[in-house]
mmCIF file of C-alpha atoms in Angstrom:
data_model
loop_
_atom_site.group_PDB
_atom_site.id
_atom_site.type_symbol
_atom_site.label_atom_id
_atom_site.label_comp_id
_atom_site.label_asym_id
_atom_site.label_seq_id
_atom_site.Cartn_x
_atom_site.Cartn_y
_atom_site.Cartn_z
ATOM 1 C CA MET V 1 -50.511 -7.776 -42.208
ATOM 2 C CA HIS V 2 -47.091 -9.502 -42.011
ATOM 3 C CA PRO V 3 -44.075 -7.089 -41.560
ATOM 4 C CA THR V 4 -41.623 -7.391 -44.257
ATOM 5 C CA ALA V 5 -38.952 -4.617 -43.237
ATOM 6 C CA PRO V 6 -35.788 -5.995 -41.760
ATOM 7 C CA TYR V 7 -35.840 -3.672 -38.982
ATOM 8 C CA THR V 8 -39.104 -4.549 -37.668
ATOM 9 C CA THR V 9 -39.337 -4.978 -33.952
ATOM 10 C CA PHE V 10 -41.695 -7.500 -32.219
ATOM 11 C CA ILE V 11 -42.918 -6.357 -28.815
ATOM 12 C CA PHE V 12 -44.486 -9.275 -26.986
ATOM 13 C CA ILE V 13 -47.661 -8.709 -24.793
ATOM 14 C CA THR V 14 -48.942 -11.731 -23.145
ATOM 15 C CA ARG V 15 -48.312 -15.379 -22.749
ATOM 16 C CA SER V 16 -50.566 -18.282 -21.786
ATOM 17 C CA ASN V 17 -48.988 -21.573 -20.764
ATOM 18 C CA GLY V 18 -45.768 -20.462 -22.494
ATOM 19 C CA GLN V 19 -47.554 -19.724 -25.719
ATOM 20 C CA LEU V 20 -47.525 -16.278 -27.101
ATOM 21 C CA ILE V 21 -51.048 -14.834 -27.607
ATOM 22 C CA ASP V 22 -50.534 -11.226 -28.926
ATOM 23 C CA TYR V 23 -47.627 -9.236 -29.901
ATOM 24 C CA ARG V 24 -46.998 -5.999 -31.741
ATOM 25 C CA VAL V 25 -44.903 -4.723 -34.725
ATOM 26 C CA HIS V 26 -44.055 -1.282 -33.673
ATOM 27 C CA ARG V 27 -47.446 0.342 -32.916
ATOM 28 C CA ASN V 28 -49.550 -1.964 -35.020
ATOM 29 C CA TRP V 29 -51.152 -5.265 -33.897
ATOM 30 C CA TYR V 30 -49.724 -8.215 -35.757
ATOM 31 C CA VAL V 31 -51.919 -11.317 -35.704
ATOM 32 C CA GLY V 32 -49.800 -14.298 -36.848
ATOM 33 C CA SER V 33 -49.954 -18.107 -36.425
ATOM 34 C CA LYS V 34 -49.046 -19.473 -33.020
ATOM 35 C CA LYS V 35 -46.375 -21.515 -34.935
ATOM 36 C CA GLN V 36 -44.677 -18.446 -36.124
ATOM 37 C CA ALA V 37 -44.880 -16.820 -32.598
ATOM 38 C CA ASN V 38 -43.421 -19.918 -30.983
ATOM 39 C CA VAL V 39 -40.471 -20.075 -33.535
ATOM 40 C CA ILE V 40 -39.841 -16.219 -32.491
ATOM 41 C CA VAL V 41 -39.915 -17.043 -29.024
ATOM 42 C CA LYS V 42 -37.579 -20.024 -29.209
ATOM 43 C CA TRP V 43 -34.977 -17.941 -31.126
ATOM 44 C CA ARG V 44 -35.139 -15.211 -28.469
ATOM 45 C CA SER V 45 -34.686 -17.840 -25.697
ATOM 46 C CA PHE V 46 -31.737 -19.306 -27.621
ATOM 47 C CA LEU V 47 -30.080 -16.005 -28.214
ATOM 48 C CA ASN V 48 -30.636 -14.856 -24.578
ATOM 49 C CA LEU V 49 -29.031 -18.315 -23.325
ATOM 50 C CA LYS V 50 -26.027 -17.820 -25.838
ATOM 51 C CA TYR V 51 -25.494 -14.286 -24.533
ATOM 52 C CA LEU V 52 -25.675 -15.571 -20.840
ATOM 53 C CA LYS V 53 -23.131 -17.978 -21.499
ATOM 54 C CA LEU V 54 -20.813 -15.720 -23.270
ATOM 55 C CA ALA V 55 -21.163 -13.182 -20.276
ATOM 56 C CA ILE V 56 -20.435 -16.106 -17.768
ATOM 57 C CA LYS V 57 -17.239 -17.239 -19.931
ATOM 58 C CA LEU V 58 -16.087 -13.417 -19.924
ATOM 59 C CA GLY V 59 -16.657 -12.897 -16.263
ATOM 60 C CA ILE V 60 -14.545 -16.131 -15.408
ATOM 61 C CA SER V 61 -11.714 -15.130 -17.814
ATOM 62 C CA GLY V 62 -11.917 -11.822 -16.274
ATOM 63 C CA ALA V 63 -11.706 -13.004 -12.890
ATOM 64 C CA LEU V 64 -8.895 -15.412 -13.478
ATOM 65 C CA SER V 65 -6.815 -12.567 -15.246
ATOM 66 C CA VAL V 66 -7.301 -10.425 -12.256
ATOM 67 C CA ALA V 67 -6.289 -13.152 -9.883
ATOM 68 C CA LEU V 68 -3.189 -13.992 -12.058
ATOM 69 C CA SER V 69 -2.143 -10.300 -12.160
ATOM 70 C CA VAL V 70 -2.405 -9.947 -8.347
ATOM 71 C CA VAL V 71 -0.222 -13.116 -7.690
ATOM 72 C CA ALA V 72 2.250 -12.083 -10.514
ATOM 73 C CA ILE V 73 2.571 -8.627 -8.762
ATOM 74 C CA ASP V 74 2.961 -9.989 -5.245
ATOM 75 C CA ARG V 75 5.785 -12.364 -6.528
ATOM 76 C CA TRP V 76 7.458 -9.456 -8.394
ATOM 77 C CA VAL V 77 7.462 -7.262 -5.398
ATOM 78 C CA SER V 78 9.152 -9.980 -3.366
ATOM 79 C CA TRP V 79 11.692 -10.852 -6.043
ATOM 80 C CA GLN V 80 12.910 -7.391 -6.775
ATOM 81 C CA ALA V 81 13.730 -6.553 -3.140
ATOM 82 C CA LYS V 82 15.591 -9.737 -2.014
ATOM 83 C CA GLU V 83 19.185 -8.301 -2.516
ATOM 84 C CA GLN V 84 18.240 -5.348 -0.466
ATOM 85 C CA ILE V 85 16.958 -6.898 2.793
ATOM 86 C CA TYR V 86 19.021 -7.845 5.898
ATOM 87 C CA LYS V 87 17.679 -10.381 8.079
ATOM 88 C CA ASP V 88 20.246 -10.078 10.798
ATOM 89 C CA ILE V 89 21.356 -7.018 12.522
ATOM 90 C CA GLU V 90 25.028 -8.248 12.528
ATOM 91 C CA GLN V 91 24.763 -7.884 8.683
ATOM 92 C CA VAL V 92 23.724 -4.241 8.624
ATOM 93 C CA PRO V 93 26.540 -1.750 7.900
ATOM 94 C CA ASN V 94 26.455 1.803 9.411
ATOM 95 C CA TYR V 95 23.627 4.000 8.306
ATOM 96 C CA GLU V 96 23.457 7.779 9.088
ATOM 97 C CA VAL V 97 19.313 7.418 9.225
ATOM 98 C CA ALA V 98 17.149 4.596 10.032
ATOM 99 C CA VAL V 99 13.495 4.978 9.160
ATOM 100 C CA VAL V 100 11.107 2.943 11.488
ATOM 101 C CA LEU V 101 7.640 2.681 9.814
ATOM 102 C CA GLY V 102 4.958 2.930 12.275
ATOM 103 C CA THR V 103 1.935 0.777 13.311
ATOM 104 C CA SER V 104 -0.391 0.748 16.182
ATOM 105 C CA LYS V 105 1.212 -0.213 19.520
ATOM 106 C CA TYR V 106 -1.769 -2.016 20.632
ATOM 107 C CA LEU V 107 -4.481 -4.223 19.002
ATOM 108 C CA GLY V 108 -7.488 -3.876 21.393
ATOM 109 C CA ARG V 109 -5.699 -4.506 24.904
ATOM 110 C CA THR V 110 -2.992 -6.748 23.339
ATOM 111 C CA LEU V 111 0.537 -5.438 22.619
ATOM 112 C CA ASN V 112 1.090 -5.595 18.796
ATOM 113 C CA GLU V 113 4.042 -7.775 18.119
ATOM 114 C CA TYR V 114 4.665 -5.973 14.828
ATOM 115 C CA TYR V 115 5.269 -2.772 16.796
ATOM 116 C CA SER V 116 7.418 -4.280 19.479
ATOM 117 C CA HIS V 117 9.679 -6.053 17.151
ATOM 118 C CA ARG V 118 10.401 -2.949 15.345
ATOM 119 C CA ILE V 119 11.079 -0.873 18.404
ATOM 120 C CA ASP V 120 13.221 -3.480 19.788
ATOM 121 C CA ALA V 121 15.249 -3.677 16.543
ATOM 122 C CA ALA V 122 15.779 0.039 16.537
ATOM 123 C CA ILE V 123 17.165 0.025 20.031
ATOM 124 C CA GLU V 124 19.396 -2.787 19.167
ATOM 125 C CA LEU V 125 20.703 -1.030 16.040
ATOM 126 C CA TYR V 126 21.590 2.294 18.253
ATOM 127 C CA ASP V 127 23.320 -0.118 20.907
ATOM 128 C CA GLN V 128 25.451 -1.723 18.242
ATOM 129 C CA GLY V 129 26.428 1.714 16.666
ATOM 130 C CA LYS V 130 24.597 0.743 13.275
ATOM 131 C CA THR V 131 22.950 4.333 13.285
ATOM 132 C CA ASP V 132 22.848 7.425 15.166
ATOM 133 C CA ASN V 133 19.512 8.849 13.979
ATOM 134 C CA PHE V 134 16.104 7.656 13.810
ATOM 135 C CA LEU V 135 13.253 8.845 11.435
ATOM 136 C CA LEU V 136 10.009 7.650 13.122
ATOM 137 C CA SER V 137 7.141 7.799 10.463
ATOM 138 C CA GLY V 138 3.542 7.108 10.906
ATOM 139 C CA ASP V 139 0.161 8.018 11.135
ATOM 140 C CA ASN V 140 -0.985 11.125 13.386
ATOM 141 C CA ALA V 141 -4.675 10.962 12.502
ATOM 142 C CA HIS V 142 -5.846 12.557 15.782
ATOM 143 C CA ARG V 143 -4.812 13.344 19.271
ATOM 144 C CA SER V 144 -5.482 9.970 20.785
ATOM 145 C CA TYR V 145 -3.628 8.213 18.034
ATOM 146 C CA ASN V 146 -0.067 9.328 17.310
ATOM 147 C CA GLU V 147 2.198 6.616 15.938
ATOM 148 C CA PRO V 148 5.530 8.701 15.741
ATOM 149 C CA TRP V 149 5.249 10.090 19.322
ATOM 150 C CA THR V 150 4.366 6.676 20.716
ATOM 151 C CA MET V 151 7.634 5.237 19.146
ATOM 152 C CA LYS V 152 9.653 8.277 20.275
ATOM 153 C CA ARG V 153 8.485 7.743 23.845
ATOM 154 C CA ASP V 154 9.624 4.081 23.798
ATOM 155 C CA LEU V 155 12.950 4.916 22.254
ATOM 156 C CA LEU V 156 13.512 7.651 25.004
ATOM 157 C CA LYS V 157 12.778 5.151 27.708
ATOM 158 C CA ALA V 158 15.385 2.844 26.174
ATOM 159 C CA GLY V 159 17.972 5.654 26.562
ATOM 160 C CA ILE V 160 18.219 6.791 22.975
ATOM 161 C CA PRO V 161 18.879 10.682 23.067
ATOM 162 C CA GLU V 162 16.220 12.975 21.963
ATOM 163 C CA GLN V 163 18.477 14.774 19.549
ATOM 164 C CA SER V 164 18.844 11.570 17.584
ATOM 165 C CA ILE V 165 15.096 11.109 16.922
ATOM 166 C CA TYR V 166 13.184 12.758 14.327
ATOM 167 C CA LEU V 167 9.355 12.594 13.745
ATOM 168 C CA ASP V 168 7.310 12.347 10.482
ATOM 169 C CA TYR V 169 3.670 12.846 11.340
ATOM 170 C CA ALA V 170 2.527 12.643 7.876
ATOM 171 C CA GLY V 171 3.521 8.923 7.172
ATOM 172 C CA PHE V 172 -0.004 7.894 6.608
ATOM 173 C CA ARG V 173 0.843 5.177 4.085
ATOM 174 C CA THR V 174 4.128 3.369 3.308
ATOM 175 C CA LEU V 175 4.362 5.462 0.000
ATOM 176 C CA ASP V 176 4.124 8.557 2.076
ATOM 177 C CA SER V 177 6.850 7.525 4.436
ATOM 178 C CA VAL V 178 9.154 6.377 1.806
ATOM 179 C CA VAL V 179 8.907 9.427 -0.489
ATOM 180 C CA ARG V 180 8.948 11.964 2.381
ATOM 181 C CA ALA V 181 12.140 10.354 3.690
ATOM 182 C CA LYS V 182 13.867 11.727 0.709
ATOM 183 C CA ALA V 183 11.786 14.669 -0.436
ATOM 184 C CA ILE V 184 11.314 16.207 3.097
ATOM 185 C CA PHE V 185 14.076 14.777 5.241
ATOM 186 C CA ASP V 186 16.717 14.775 2.302
ATOM 187 C CA THR V 187 17.907 11.433 3.149
ATOM 188 C CA ASP V 188 18.667 9.339 0.109
ATOM 189 C CA ASP V 189 20.536 6.374 1.661
ATOM 190 C CA PHE V 190 18.619 4.969 4.565
ATOM 191 C CA LEU V 191 17.630 1.899 6.325
ATOM 192 C CA ILE V 192 14.043 0.893 6.798
ATOM 193 C CA VAL V 193 12.941 -0.974 9.822
ATOM 194 C CA THR V 194 9.811 -3.265 9.633
ATOM 195 C CA GLN V 195 8.763 -6.913 8.867
ATOM 196 C CA GLN V 196 9.912 -8.656 5.669
ATOM 197 C CA PHE V 197 6.607 -8.522 3.677
ATOM 198 C CA HIS V 198 6.525 -4.770 4.562
ATOM 199 C CA CYS V 199 10.275 -4.444 3.592
ATOM 200 C CA GLU V 200 9.504 -5.736 0.287
ATOM 201 C CA ARG V 201 6.690 -3.322 -0.518
ATOM 202 C CA ALA V 202 8.503 -0.294 1.043
ATOM 203 C CA LEU V 203 11.660 -1.228 -1.184
ATOM 204 C CA PHE V 204 9.323 -1.670 -4.380
ATOM 205 C CA ILE V 205 8.181 1.841 -3.871
ATOM 206 C CA ALA V 206 11.714 3.182 -3.370
ATOM 207 C CA ASN V 207 13.155 1.411 -6.266
ATOM 208 C CA GLN V 208 10.428 2.532 -8.686
ATOM 209 C CA LEU V 209 11.133 6.094 -7.508
ATOM 210 C CA ASP V 210 14.953 6.056 -7.524
ATOM 211 C CA ILE V 211 15.312 6.229 -3.844
ATOM 212 C CA LYS V 212 18.369 4.572 -2.481
ATOM 213 C CA ALA V 213 17.170 2.302 0.619
ATOM 214 C CA ASN V 214 17.684 -1.080 2.318
ATOM 215 C CA CYS V 215 15.788 -2.717 4.923
ATOM 216 C CA LEU V 216 16.025 -4.668 8.055
ATOM 217 C CA ALA V 217 13.480 -7.341 8.208
ATOM 218 C CA VAL V 218 12.434 -7.933 11.908
ATOM 219 C CA SER V 219 10.325 -10.891 12.965
ATOM 220 C CA GLY V 220 6.582 -10.833 13.113
ATOM 221 C CA PRO V 221 4.064 -12.469 15.383
ATOM 222 C CA ILE V 222 3.868 -16.116 15.775
ATOM 223 C CA SER V 223 0.159 -16.285 16.075
ATOM 224 C CA LYS V 224 -2.416 -16.624 13.220
ATOM 225 C CA GLN V 225 -2.688 -13.056 13.015
ATOM 226 C CA GLY V 226 0.421 -13.049 10.855
ATOM 227 C CA TYR V 227 -1.452 -15.098 8.063
ATOM 228 C CA SER V 228 -4.363 -12.516 7.783
ATOM 229 C CA VAL V 229 -1.973 -9.522 7.664
ATOM 230 C CA ARG V 230 -0.010 -11.270 5.035
ATOM 231 C CA MET V 231 -3.174 -11.862 2.878
ATOM 232 C CA ARG V 232 -3.998 -8.100 3.261
ATOM 233 C CA GLU V 233 -0.518 -7.469 2.119
ATOM 234 C CA VAL V 234 -1.230 -9.162 -1.330
ATOM 235 C CA PHE V 235 -3.710 -6.570 -2.018
ATOM 236 C CA ALA V 236 -1.772 -3.685 -0.604
ATOM 237 C CA ARG V 237 0.977 -4.488 -3.103
ATOM 238 C CA THR V 238 -1.501 -4.360 -5.902
ATOM 239 C CA LYS V 239 -2.618 -1.023 -4.669
ATOM 240 C CA ALA V 240 0.939 0.101 -4.668
ATOM 241 C CA PHE V 241 1.381 -0.997 -8.271
ATOM 242 C CA ILE V 242 -1.665 0.945 -9.243
ATOM 243 C CA ASP V 243 -0.342 3.838 -7.327
ATOM 244 C CA LEU V 244 3.088 3.856 -9.133
ATOM 245 C CA PHE V 245 2.344 2.906 -12.648
ATOM 246 C CA ILE V 246 -1.441 4.120 -13.189
ATOM 247 C CA THR V 247 -2.542 6.879 -10.950
ATOM 248 C CA HIS V 248 0.916 8.060 -10.090
ATOM 249 C CA THR V 249 -0.168 8.924 -6.460
ATOM 250 C CA GLN V 250 1.773 11.527 -4.408
ATOM 251 C CA PRO V 251 1.890 11.691 -0.707
ATOM 252 C CA LYS V 252 -0.953 13.331 1.167
ATOM 253 C CA PHE V 253 1.493 16.183 2.415
ATOM 254 C CA LEU V 254 4.749 17.339 1.434
ATOM 255 C CA GLY V 255 5.932 20.838 2.334
ATOM 256 C CA PRO V 256 9.322 22.361 3.047
ATOM 257 C CA LYS V 257 12.512 20.520 3.589
ATOM 258 C CA GLU V 258 13.834 19.567 7.123
ATOM 259 C CA PRO V 259 17.024 17.900 6.330
ATOM 260 C CA ILE V 260 18.219 15.461 9.030
ATOM 261 C CA ILE V 261 21.902 15.193 7.956
ATOM 262 C CA LYS V 262 22.467 18.992 8.007
ATOM 263 C CA ARG V 263 20.785 19.347 11.450
ATOM 264 C CA VAL V 264 23.077 16.502 12.737
ATOM 265 C CA GLU V 265 26.272 18.282 11.250
ATOM 266 C CA SER V 266 25.226 21.596 12.685
ATOM 267 C CA ALA V 267 24.818 19.880 16.197
ATOM 268 C CA ASP V 268 28.080 18.185 15.875
ATOM 269 C CA SER V 269 29.807 21.425 14.977
ATOM 270 C CA GLU V 270 28.592 23.236 17.920
ATOM 271 C CA LEU V 271 29.930 20.340 20.217
ATOM 272 C CA ASP V 272 33.292 20.910 18.600
ATOM 273 C CA VAL V 273 33.407 24.501 19.151
ATOM 274 C CA GLU V 274 32.866 24.250 23.000
ATOM 275 C CA PRO V 275 36.314 22.757 23.877
ATOM 276 C CA VAL V 276 37.976 25.438 21.794
ATOM 277 C CA THR V 277 36.154 28.186 23.652
ATOM 278 C CA GLU V 278 37.007 26.637 27.122
ATOM 279 C CA GLN V 279 40.747 26.449 25.829
ATOM 280 C CA LEU V 280 40.863 30.127 24.832
ATOM 281 C CA THR V 281 39.431 31.051 28.273
ATOM 282 C CA ASP V 282 41.998 29.255 30.142
ATOM 283 C CA GLN V 283 44.647 30.895 28.054
ATOM 284 C CA GLU V 284 43.283 34.319 28.776
ATOM 285 C CA ASN V 285 43.108 33.523 32.520
ATOM 286 C CA PRO V 286 46.362 31.650 33.601
#
């Protein structure tokens, strides 16, 4: 008996040399001519091939769309920050606070040039009187890895006084460092110190969150290592875009405010009081 219902489903059982031998219609055996069976098989093959081609086209289109989006985001991040980046310390005006973004000091047994150039720039900023206070922001994942303390130790060795150095141990990511500089340390007009590609992403985050900042772009390594880091930066920018516009990611830790400027003003007022006290003492004891 041949099925006539439009919703009849054919379930194929066996084939021999590419020819259909038996198949079912729901639970009943259907015995038809081999010619009819071959027509069904050919149509199924055609439809499978059609859907496969469609899937391949959609996959290629999707991959191209993602690639173009990644490139567009990368270019946008670079373009929007170009007016906020200093490439020479001589161009930098005075800032009350400079935020130095952390990275590992060593890569294996080799000194990380990304790190050394940031520290050298921070020291020069202080020596030229461009800033009096540093916020060292980085990862403090465990006892043996502490980016802020490592940076502080090198700045102290260079003669920068401890009272000019503030540490942010929760700068796990660039987003955390930038947001916490304003939300926790209460500075809304600061200078970031890092390499140019990193400056662009940090300023992209700051601009989207209405945080006032500029950046000093220091040099990076001359070796091929710089190219691989730059490639990773492309995807880091896409992640930043997703964090800001899709998932609205917040820093891992916030906490109570620790204003840098108020602490600086308090320290300065204490210094101003000391000479007055000495003067009154001299007047009491002629």
